[in-house]
Coordinates of C-alpha atoms in Angstrom, one line a residue:
X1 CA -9.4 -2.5 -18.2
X2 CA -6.3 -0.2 -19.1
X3 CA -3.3 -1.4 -20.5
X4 CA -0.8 1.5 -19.5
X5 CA 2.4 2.4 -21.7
X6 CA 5.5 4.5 -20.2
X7 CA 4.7 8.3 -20.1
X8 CA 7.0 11.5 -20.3
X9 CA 8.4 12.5 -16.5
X10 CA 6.8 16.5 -15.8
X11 CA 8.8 18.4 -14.2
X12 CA 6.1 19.3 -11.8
X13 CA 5.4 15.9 -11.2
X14 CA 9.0 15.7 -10.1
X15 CA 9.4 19.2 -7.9
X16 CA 5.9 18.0 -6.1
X17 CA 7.2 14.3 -5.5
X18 CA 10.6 15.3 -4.1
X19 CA 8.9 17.9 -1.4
X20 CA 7.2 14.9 -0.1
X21 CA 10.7 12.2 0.2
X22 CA 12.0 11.6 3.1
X23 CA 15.4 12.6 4.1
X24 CA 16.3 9.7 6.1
X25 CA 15.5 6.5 4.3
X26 CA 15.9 2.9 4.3
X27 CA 17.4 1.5 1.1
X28 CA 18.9 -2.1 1.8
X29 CA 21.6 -3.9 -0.8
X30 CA 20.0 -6.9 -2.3
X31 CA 22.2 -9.0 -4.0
X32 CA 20.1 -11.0 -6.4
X33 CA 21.4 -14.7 -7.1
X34 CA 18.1 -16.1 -9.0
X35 CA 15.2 -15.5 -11.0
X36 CA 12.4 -15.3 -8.9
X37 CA 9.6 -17.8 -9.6
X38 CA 6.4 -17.1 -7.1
X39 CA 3.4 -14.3 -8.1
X40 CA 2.3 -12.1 -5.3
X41 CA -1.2 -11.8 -4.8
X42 CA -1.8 -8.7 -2.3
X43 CA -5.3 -8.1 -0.8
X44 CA -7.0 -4.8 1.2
X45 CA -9.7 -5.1 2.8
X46 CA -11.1 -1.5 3.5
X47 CA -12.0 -0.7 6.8
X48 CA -11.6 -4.6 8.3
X49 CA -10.8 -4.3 11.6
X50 CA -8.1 -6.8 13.6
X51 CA -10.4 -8.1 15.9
X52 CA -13.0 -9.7 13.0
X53 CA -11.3 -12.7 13.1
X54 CA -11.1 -13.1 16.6
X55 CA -15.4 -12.9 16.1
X56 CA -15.4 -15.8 14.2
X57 CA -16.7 -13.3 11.1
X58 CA -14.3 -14.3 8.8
X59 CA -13.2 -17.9 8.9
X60 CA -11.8 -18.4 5.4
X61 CA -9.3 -15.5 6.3
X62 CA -8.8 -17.1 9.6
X63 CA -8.2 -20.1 8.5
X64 CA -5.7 -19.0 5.8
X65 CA -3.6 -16.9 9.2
X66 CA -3.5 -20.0 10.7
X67 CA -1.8 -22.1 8.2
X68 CA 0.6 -19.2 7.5
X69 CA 1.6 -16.1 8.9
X70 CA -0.9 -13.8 11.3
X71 CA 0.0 -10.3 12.8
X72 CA -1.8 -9.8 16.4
X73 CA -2.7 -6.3 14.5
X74 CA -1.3 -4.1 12.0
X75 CA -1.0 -0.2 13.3
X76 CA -2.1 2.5 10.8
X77 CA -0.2 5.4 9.9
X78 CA -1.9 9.0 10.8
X79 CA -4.5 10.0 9.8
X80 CA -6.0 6.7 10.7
X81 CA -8.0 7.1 7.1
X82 CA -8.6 5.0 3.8
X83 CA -6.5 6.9 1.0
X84 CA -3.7 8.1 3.1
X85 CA -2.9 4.0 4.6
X86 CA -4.1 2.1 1.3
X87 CA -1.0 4.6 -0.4
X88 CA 1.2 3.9 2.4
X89 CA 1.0 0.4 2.1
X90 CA 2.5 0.5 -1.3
X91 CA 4.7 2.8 -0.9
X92 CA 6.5 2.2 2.7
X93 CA 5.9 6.1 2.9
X94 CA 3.9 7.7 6.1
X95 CA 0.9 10.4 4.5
X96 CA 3.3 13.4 5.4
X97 CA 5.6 12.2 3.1
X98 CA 3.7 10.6 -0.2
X99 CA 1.8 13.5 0.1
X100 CA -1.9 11.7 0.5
X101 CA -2.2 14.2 3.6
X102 CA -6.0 13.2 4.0
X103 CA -9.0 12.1 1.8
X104 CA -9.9 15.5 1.4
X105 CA -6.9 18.0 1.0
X106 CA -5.8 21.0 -0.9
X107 CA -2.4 22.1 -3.0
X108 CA -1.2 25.3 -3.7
X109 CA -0.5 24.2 -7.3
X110 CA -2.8 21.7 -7.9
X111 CA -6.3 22.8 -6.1
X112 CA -8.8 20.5 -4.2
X113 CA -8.9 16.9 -4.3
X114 CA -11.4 14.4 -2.8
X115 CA -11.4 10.5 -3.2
X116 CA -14.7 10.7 -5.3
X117 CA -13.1 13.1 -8.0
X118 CA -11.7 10.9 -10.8
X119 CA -10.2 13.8 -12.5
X120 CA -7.5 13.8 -8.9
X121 CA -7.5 10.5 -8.3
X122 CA -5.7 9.7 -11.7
X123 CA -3.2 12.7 -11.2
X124 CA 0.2 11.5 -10.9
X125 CA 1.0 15.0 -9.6
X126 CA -0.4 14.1 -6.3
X127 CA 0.9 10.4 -5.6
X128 CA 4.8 11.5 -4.2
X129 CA 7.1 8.3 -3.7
X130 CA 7.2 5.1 -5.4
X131 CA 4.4 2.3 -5.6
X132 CA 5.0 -1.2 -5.4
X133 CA 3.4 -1.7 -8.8
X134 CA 5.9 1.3 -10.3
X135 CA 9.0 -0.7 -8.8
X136 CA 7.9 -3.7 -10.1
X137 CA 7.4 -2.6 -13.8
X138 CA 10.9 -0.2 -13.8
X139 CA 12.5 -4.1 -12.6
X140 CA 10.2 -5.8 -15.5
X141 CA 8.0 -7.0 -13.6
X142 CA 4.4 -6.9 -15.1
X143 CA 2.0 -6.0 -12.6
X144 CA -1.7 -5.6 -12.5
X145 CA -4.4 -4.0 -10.0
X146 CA -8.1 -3.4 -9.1
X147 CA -9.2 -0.2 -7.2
X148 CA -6.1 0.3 -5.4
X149 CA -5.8 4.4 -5.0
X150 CA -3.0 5.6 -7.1
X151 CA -3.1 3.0 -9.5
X152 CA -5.4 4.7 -12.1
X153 CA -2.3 7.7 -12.2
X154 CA 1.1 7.7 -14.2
X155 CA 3.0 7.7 -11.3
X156 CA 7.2 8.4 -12.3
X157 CA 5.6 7.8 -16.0
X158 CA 4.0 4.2 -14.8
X159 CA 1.4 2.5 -14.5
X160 CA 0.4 -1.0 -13.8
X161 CA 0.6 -3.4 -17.0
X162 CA -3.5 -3.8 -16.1
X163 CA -5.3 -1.6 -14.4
X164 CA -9.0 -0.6 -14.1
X165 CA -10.6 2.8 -13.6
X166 CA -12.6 3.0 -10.1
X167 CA -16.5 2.1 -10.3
X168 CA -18.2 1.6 -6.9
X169 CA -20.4 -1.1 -8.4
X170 CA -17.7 -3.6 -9.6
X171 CA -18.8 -6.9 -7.4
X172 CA -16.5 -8.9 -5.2
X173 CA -16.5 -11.3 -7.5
X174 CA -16.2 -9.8 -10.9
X175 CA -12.7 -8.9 -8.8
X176 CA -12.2 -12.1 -7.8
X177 CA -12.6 -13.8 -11.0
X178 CA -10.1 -11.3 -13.0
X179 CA -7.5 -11.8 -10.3
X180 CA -7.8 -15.8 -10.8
X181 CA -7.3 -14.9 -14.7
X182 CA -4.5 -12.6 -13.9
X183 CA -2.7 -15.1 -12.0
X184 CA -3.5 -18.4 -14.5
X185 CA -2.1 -16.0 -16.7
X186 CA 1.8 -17.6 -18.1
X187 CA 3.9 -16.1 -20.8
X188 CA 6.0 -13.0 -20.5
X189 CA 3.5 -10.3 -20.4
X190 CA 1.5 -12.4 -17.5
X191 CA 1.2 -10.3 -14.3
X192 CA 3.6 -11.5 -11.2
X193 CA 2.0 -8.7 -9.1
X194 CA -1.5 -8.8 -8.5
X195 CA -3.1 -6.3 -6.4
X196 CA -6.6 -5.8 -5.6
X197 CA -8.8 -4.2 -2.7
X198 CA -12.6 -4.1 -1.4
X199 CA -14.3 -1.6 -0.1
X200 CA -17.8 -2.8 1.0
X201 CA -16.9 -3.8 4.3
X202 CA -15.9 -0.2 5.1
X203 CA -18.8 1.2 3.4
X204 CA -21.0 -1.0 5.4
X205 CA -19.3 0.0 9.0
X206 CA -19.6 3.9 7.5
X207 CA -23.4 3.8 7.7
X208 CA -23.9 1.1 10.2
X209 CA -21.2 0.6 12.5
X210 CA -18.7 -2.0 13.0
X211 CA -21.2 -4.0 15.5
X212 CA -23.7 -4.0 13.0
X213 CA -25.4 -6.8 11.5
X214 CA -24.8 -5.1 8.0
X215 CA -21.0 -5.2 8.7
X216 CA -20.7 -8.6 9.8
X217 CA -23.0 -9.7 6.3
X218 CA -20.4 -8.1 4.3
X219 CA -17.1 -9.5 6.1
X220 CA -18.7 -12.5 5.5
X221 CA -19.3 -11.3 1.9
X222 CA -15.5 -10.7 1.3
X223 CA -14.2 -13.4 3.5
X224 CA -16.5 -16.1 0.9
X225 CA -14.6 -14.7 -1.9
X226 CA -11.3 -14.4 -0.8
X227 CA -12.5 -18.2 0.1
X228 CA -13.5 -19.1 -3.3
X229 CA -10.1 -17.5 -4.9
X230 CA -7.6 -19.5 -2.6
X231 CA -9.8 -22.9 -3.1
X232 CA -9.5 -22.5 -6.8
X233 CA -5.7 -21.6 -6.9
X234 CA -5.8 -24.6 -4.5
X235 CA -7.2 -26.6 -7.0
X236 CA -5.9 -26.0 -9.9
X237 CA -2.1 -26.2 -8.4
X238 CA -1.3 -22.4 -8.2
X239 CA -1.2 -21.8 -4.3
X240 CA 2.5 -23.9 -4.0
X241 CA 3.8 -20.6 -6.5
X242 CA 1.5 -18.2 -5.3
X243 CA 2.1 -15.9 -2.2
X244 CA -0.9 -14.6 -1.0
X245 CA -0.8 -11.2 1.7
X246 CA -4.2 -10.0 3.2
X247 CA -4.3 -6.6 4.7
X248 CA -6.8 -3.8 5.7
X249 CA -6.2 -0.1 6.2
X250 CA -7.2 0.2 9.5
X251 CA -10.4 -0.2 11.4
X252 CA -13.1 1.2 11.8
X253 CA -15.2 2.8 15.5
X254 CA -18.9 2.9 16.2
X255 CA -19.9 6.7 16.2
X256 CA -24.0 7.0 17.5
X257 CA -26.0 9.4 15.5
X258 CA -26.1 11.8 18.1
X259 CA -22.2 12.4 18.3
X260 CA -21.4 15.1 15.9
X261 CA -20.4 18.5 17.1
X262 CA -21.6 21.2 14.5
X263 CA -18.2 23.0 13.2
X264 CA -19.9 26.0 13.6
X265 CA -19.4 25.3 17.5
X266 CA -15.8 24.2 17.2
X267 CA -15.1 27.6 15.1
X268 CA -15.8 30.8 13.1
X269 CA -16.3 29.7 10.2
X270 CA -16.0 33.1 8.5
X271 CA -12.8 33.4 10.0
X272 CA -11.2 30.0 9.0
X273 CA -11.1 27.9 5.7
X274 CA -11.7 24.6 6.9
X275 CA -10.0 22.1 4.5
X276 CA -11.5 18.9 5.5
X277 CA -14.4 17.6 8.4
X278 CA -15.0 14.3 10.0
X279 CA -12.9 12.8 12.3
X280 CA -9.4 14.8 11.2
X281 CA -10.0 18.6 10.4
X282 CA -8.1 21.1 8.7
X283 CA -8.2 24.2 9.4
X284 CA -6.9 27.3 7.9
X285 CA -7.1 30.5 9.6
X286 CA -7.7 33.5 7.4
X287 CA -5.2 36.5 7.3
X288 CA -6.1 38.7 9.9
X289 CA -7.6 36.0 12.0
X290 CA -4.8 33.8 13.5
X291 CA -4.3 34.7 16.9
X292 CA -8.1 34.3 17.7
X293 CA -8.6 31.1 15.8
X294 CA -5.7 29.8 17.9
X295 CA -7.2 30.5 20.7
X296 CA -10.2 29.0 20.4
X297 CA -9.0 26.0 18.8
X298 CA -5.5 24.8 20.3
X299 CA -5.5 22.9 22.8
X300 CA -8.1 20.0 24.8
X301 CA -11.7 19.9 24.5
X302 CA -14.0 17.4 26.1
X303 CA -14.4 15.7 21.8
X304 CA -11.7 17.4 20.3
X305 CA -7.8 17.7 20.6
X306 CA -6.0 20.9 17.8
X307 CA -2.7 21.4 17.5
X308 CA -0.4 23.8 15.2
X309 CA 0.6 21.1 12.2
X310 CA 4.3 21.9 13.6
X311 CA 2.9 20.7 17.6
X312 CA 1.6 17.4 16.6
X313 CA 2.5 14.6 18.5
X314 CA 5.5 13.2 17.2
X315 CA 4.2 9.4 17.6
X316 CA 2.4 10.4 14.7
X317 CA 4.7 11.5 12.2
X318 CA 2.4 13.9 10.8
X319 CA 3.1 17.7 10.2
X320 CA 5.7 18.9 7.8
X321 CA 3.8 18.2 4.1
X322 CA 2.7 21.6 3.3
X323 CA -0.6 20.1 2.4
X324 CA -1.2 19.6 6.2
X325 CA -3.3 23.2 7.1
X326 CA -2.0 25.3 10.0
X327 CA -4.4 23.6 12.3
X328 CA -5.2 19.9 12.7
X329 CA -8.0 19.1 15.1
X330 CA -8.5 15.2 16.5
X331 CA -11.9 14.2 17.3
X332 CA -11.9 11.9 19.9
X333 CA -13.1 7.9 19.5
X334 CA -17.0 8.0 18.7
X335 CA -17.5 11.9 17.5
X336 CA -17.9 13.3 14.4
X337 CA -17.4 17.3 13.4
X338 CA -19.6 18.2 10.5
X339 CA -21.4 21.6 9.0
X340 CA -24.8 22.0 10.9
X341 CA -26.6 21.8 7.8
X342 CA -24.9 18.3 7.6
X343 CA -26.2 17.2 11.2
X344 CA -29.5 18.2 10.3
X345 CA -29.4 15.8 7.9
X346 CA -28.6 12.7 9.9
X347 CA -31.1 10.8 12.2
X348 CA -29.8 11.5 15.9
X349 CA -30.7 7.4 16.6
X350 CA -28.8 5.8 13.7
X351 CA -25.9 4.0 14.2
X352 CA -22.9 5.1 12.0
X353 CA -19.4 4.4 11.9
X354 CA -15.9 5.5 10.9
X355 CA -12.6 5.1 10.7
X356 CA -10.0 8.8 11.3
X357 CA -9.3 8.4 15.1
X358 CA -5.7 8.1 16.8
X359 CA -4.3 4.7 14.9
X360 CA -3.7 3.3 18.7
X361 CA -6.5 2.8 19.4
X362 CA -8.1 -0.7 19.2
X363 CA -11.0 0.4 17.1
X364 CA -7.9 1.6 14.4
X365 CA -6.1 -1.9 14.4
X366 CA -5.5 -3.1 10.8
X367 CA -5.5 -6.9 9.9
X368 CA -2.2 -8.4 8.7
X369 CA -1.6 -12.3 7.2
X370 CA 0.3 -14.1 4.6
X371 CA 0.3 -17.4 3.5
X372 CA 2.5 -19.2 0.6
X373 CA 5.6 -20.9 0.0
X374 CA 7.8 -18.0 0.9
X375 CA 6.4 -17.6 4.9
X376 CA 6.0 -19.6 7.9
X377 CA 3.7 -21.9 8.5
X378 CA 2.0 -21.4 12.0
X379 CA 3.5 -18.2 12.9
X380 CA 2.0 -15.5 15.4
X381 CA 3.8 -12.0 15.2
X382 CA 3.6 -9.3 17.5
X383 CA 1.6 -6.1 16.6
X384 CA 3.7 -4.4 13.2
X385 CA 3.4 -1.0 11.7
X386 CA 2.0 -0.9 8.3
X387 CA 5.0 1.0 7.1
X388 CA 6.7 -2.0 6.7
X389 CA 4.8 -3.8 4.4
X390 CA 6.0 -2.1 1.8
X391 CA 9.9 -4.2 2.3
X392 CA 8.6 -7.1 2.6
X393 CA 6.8 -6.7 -1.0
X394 CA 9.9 -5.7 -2.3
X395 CA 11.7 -9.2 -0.9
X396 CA 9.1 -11.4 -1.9
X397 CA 9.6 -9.8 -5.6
X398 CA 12.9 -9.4 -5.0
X399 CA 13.4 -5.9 -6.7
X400 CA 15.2 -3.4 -4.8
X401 CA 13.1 -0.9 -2.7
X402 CA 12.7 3.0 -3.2
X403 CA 13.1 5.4 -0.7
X404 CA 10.7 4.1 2.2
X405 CA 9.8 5.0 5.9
X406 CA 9.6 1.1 6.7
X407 CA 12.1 -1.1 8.9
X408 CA 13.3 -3.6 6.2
X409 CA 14.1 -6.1 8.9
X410 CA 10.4 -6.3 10.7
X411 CA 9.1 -9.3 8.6
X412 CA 11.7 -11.1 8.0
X413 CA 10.5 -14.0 11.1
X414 CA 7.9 -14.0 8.5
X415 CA 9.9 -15.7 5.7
X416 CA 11.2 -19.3 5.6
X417 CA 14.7 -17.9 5.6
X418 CA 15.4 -14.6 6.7
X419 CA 18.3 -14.4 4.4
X420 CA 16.7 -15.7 1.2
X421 CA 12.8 -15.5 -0.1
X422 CA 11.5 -16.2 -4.1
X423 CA 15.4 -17.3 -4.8
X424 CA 16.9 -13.9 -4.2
X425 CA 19.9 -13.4 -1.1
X426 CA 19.6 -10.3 0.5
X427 CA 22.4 -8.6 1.9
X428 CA 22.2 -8.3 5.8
X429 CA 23.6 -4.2 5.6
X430 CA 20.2 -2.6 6.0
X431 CA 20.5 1.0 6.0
X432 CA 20.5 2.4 9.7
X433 CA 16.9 2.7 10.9

């Protein structure tokens, strides 16, 4: 575990974050009348899709949705993938502007990054915007997180109070049993912000697919644990000053082992750079080689959609982050685009899985529920985007929020009072949407 100190602002740092702001942002006036007294607990779930509960896979999760507060599905931002929604989430920002473009991306300044490199994952320089955890601790509000991208960076020269650096084999419950000390915690250093997020239900829909008995094992997995944290804040008193928020990126789709088109098929490959594979590629043509890469990419295929980044459709909101290559190509639901030599190395029979395709489609939907004394008991919401998570965090901590792409008012059916949550008023002049 890292306990983080303020660090110096670079001016890089600061030239890369503003490229990636929005220009038209939603900044409510909170008018605080109260100390706030309730922690925030705020849970991810990689790669858990909406319609789990509806499977009866998860019943601890189901039950906690319907004592409290249950989204019919949380929509994704694009692309539909774990880094770029997981940041988006704690920031309010969509990818094209925080600047987590894709899991695999490239910067003119800064090179290649890839969600298994530590040495970019804890690089403030590529984390634009402002995490929930940085708002918190610039309002004093000590906050603490567990494998939640960005959180191992100094992002605006902060870090979380407690943090720890990402290892694959940390165990749901080694999580789950420093959250419950995070959160028994009391004292003015204690953590009101607790943040933490699992990954092995997505890793299990990756190589097995989402209808896989290997997926449902490890919902169960995560659903027991989330179980076993809320019965032990239960009993030892903390649940009527706790409120809890469970989440997942977005979904994840069955893809069958024979459903991957060889890049070499889609393109050249001598005359393109191709910045990333899978379900969303980027694509770079090299100088000389535009007009013919153009024309045998843009446009519909029977497995693939590609577009200019500047032709995308706007329903996205995806296109204008100059970490976005010239090119962006869509697999369609249930295909995969990989190198041949990849293909070669996958069994055509086996089952696989993966998240990346458009975030409407049902496969993409995201999970969203809270439960705790600031939200409704009983309450069913209609479908929400996950932009607007972000405000709601800010409410229930009652901080003021950063420059966001989220609609402030969307949850506020959620709360017990739309006016008031955690003892703060808010101010009903939201900035225009």
């Amino acid at each position: 575990m890292m306990i983080a100190r303020p660090l110096s602002i670079f001016i890089g740092t600061l030239l890369l974050a503003a490229c990636s702001i929005p220009t038209r942002l939603n900044i409510p006036t909170i008018a605080i009348t109260a100390h706030p007294k309730y922690k925030l607990l705020l849970i991810l779930i990689d790669g858990l899709r909406a319609d789990a509960l509806e499977h009866g896979q998860a019943p601890q999760l189901a039950r906690l949705a319907s004592d409290g507060v249950h989204a019919l599905w949380m929509t994704p931002s694009y692309p539909a993938l774990t880094l770029p929604n997981a940041y988006t989430l704690i920031t309010g920002l969509r990818p094209d502007h925080h600047g987590i473009v894709h899991n695999t991306m490239e910067d003119p300044l800064l090179g290649a990054f890839e969600s298994e490199s530590q040495e970019a994952i804890s690089d403030g320089r590529w984390w634009g915007g402002e995490p929930i955890w940085v708002s918190a601790e610039h309002a004093g509000i000590h906050s603490a997180t567990f494998l939640w991208p960005g959180s191992e960076a100094s992002i605006a020269g902060t870090r979380p109070s407690r943090w720890y650096a990402y290892n694959k084999h940390i165990s749901a419950d080694t999580q789950i049993t420093q959250a419950l000390r995070w959160l028994n915690e009391r004292g003015p250093d204690a953590p009101r912000l607790v943040i933490l997020r699992f990954e092995q239900v997505n890793t299990a829909g990756n190589s097995f697919g989402p209808d896989s008995p290997q997926y449902a094992a490890a919902v169960h997995m995560i659903d027991s644990a989330i179980g076993r944290l809320i019965d032990s804040l239960r009993q030892h008193g903390k649940l009527t000053d706790t409120d809890v928020i469970v989440v997942s990126d977005q979904g994840i789709a069955p893809i069958p082992g024979d459903h991957a088109v060889p890049l070499e098929r889609i393109v050249q490959l001598s005359d393109v750079h191709v910045v990333s594979d899978g379900q969303v590629l980027g694509i770079t043509p090299l100088p000389g080689h535009e007009s013919k890469v153009e024309a045998m990419l843009l446009g519909a295929h029977a497995t693939y959609d590609c577009w200019r980044k500047q032709a995308l459709p706007t329903r996205w909101h995806y296109g204008t982050h100059p970490r976005i290559p010239n090119i962006v190509c869509q697999m369609h639901e249930g295909w995969n685009a990989l190198s041949a030599a990849q293909i070669t190395k996958r069994h055509p029979l086996q089952m696989g899985g993966s998240s990346g395709f458009d975030p409407m489609l049902p496969s993409m939907r995201a999970i969203f529920l809270a439960n705790g004394p600031s939200f409704m008991p009983n309450l069913l919401l209609n479908p929400i985007n996950n932009v607007d998570v972000y405000p709601l965090l800010t409410r229930l901590l009652g901080i003021a929020m950063a420059p966001n792409d989220g609609n402030p008012r969307a949850l506020l059916q959620a709360l017990r009072s739309s006016n008031t949550a955690n003892g703060y008023t808010y101010s009903k002049r939201d900035a225009l949407h």
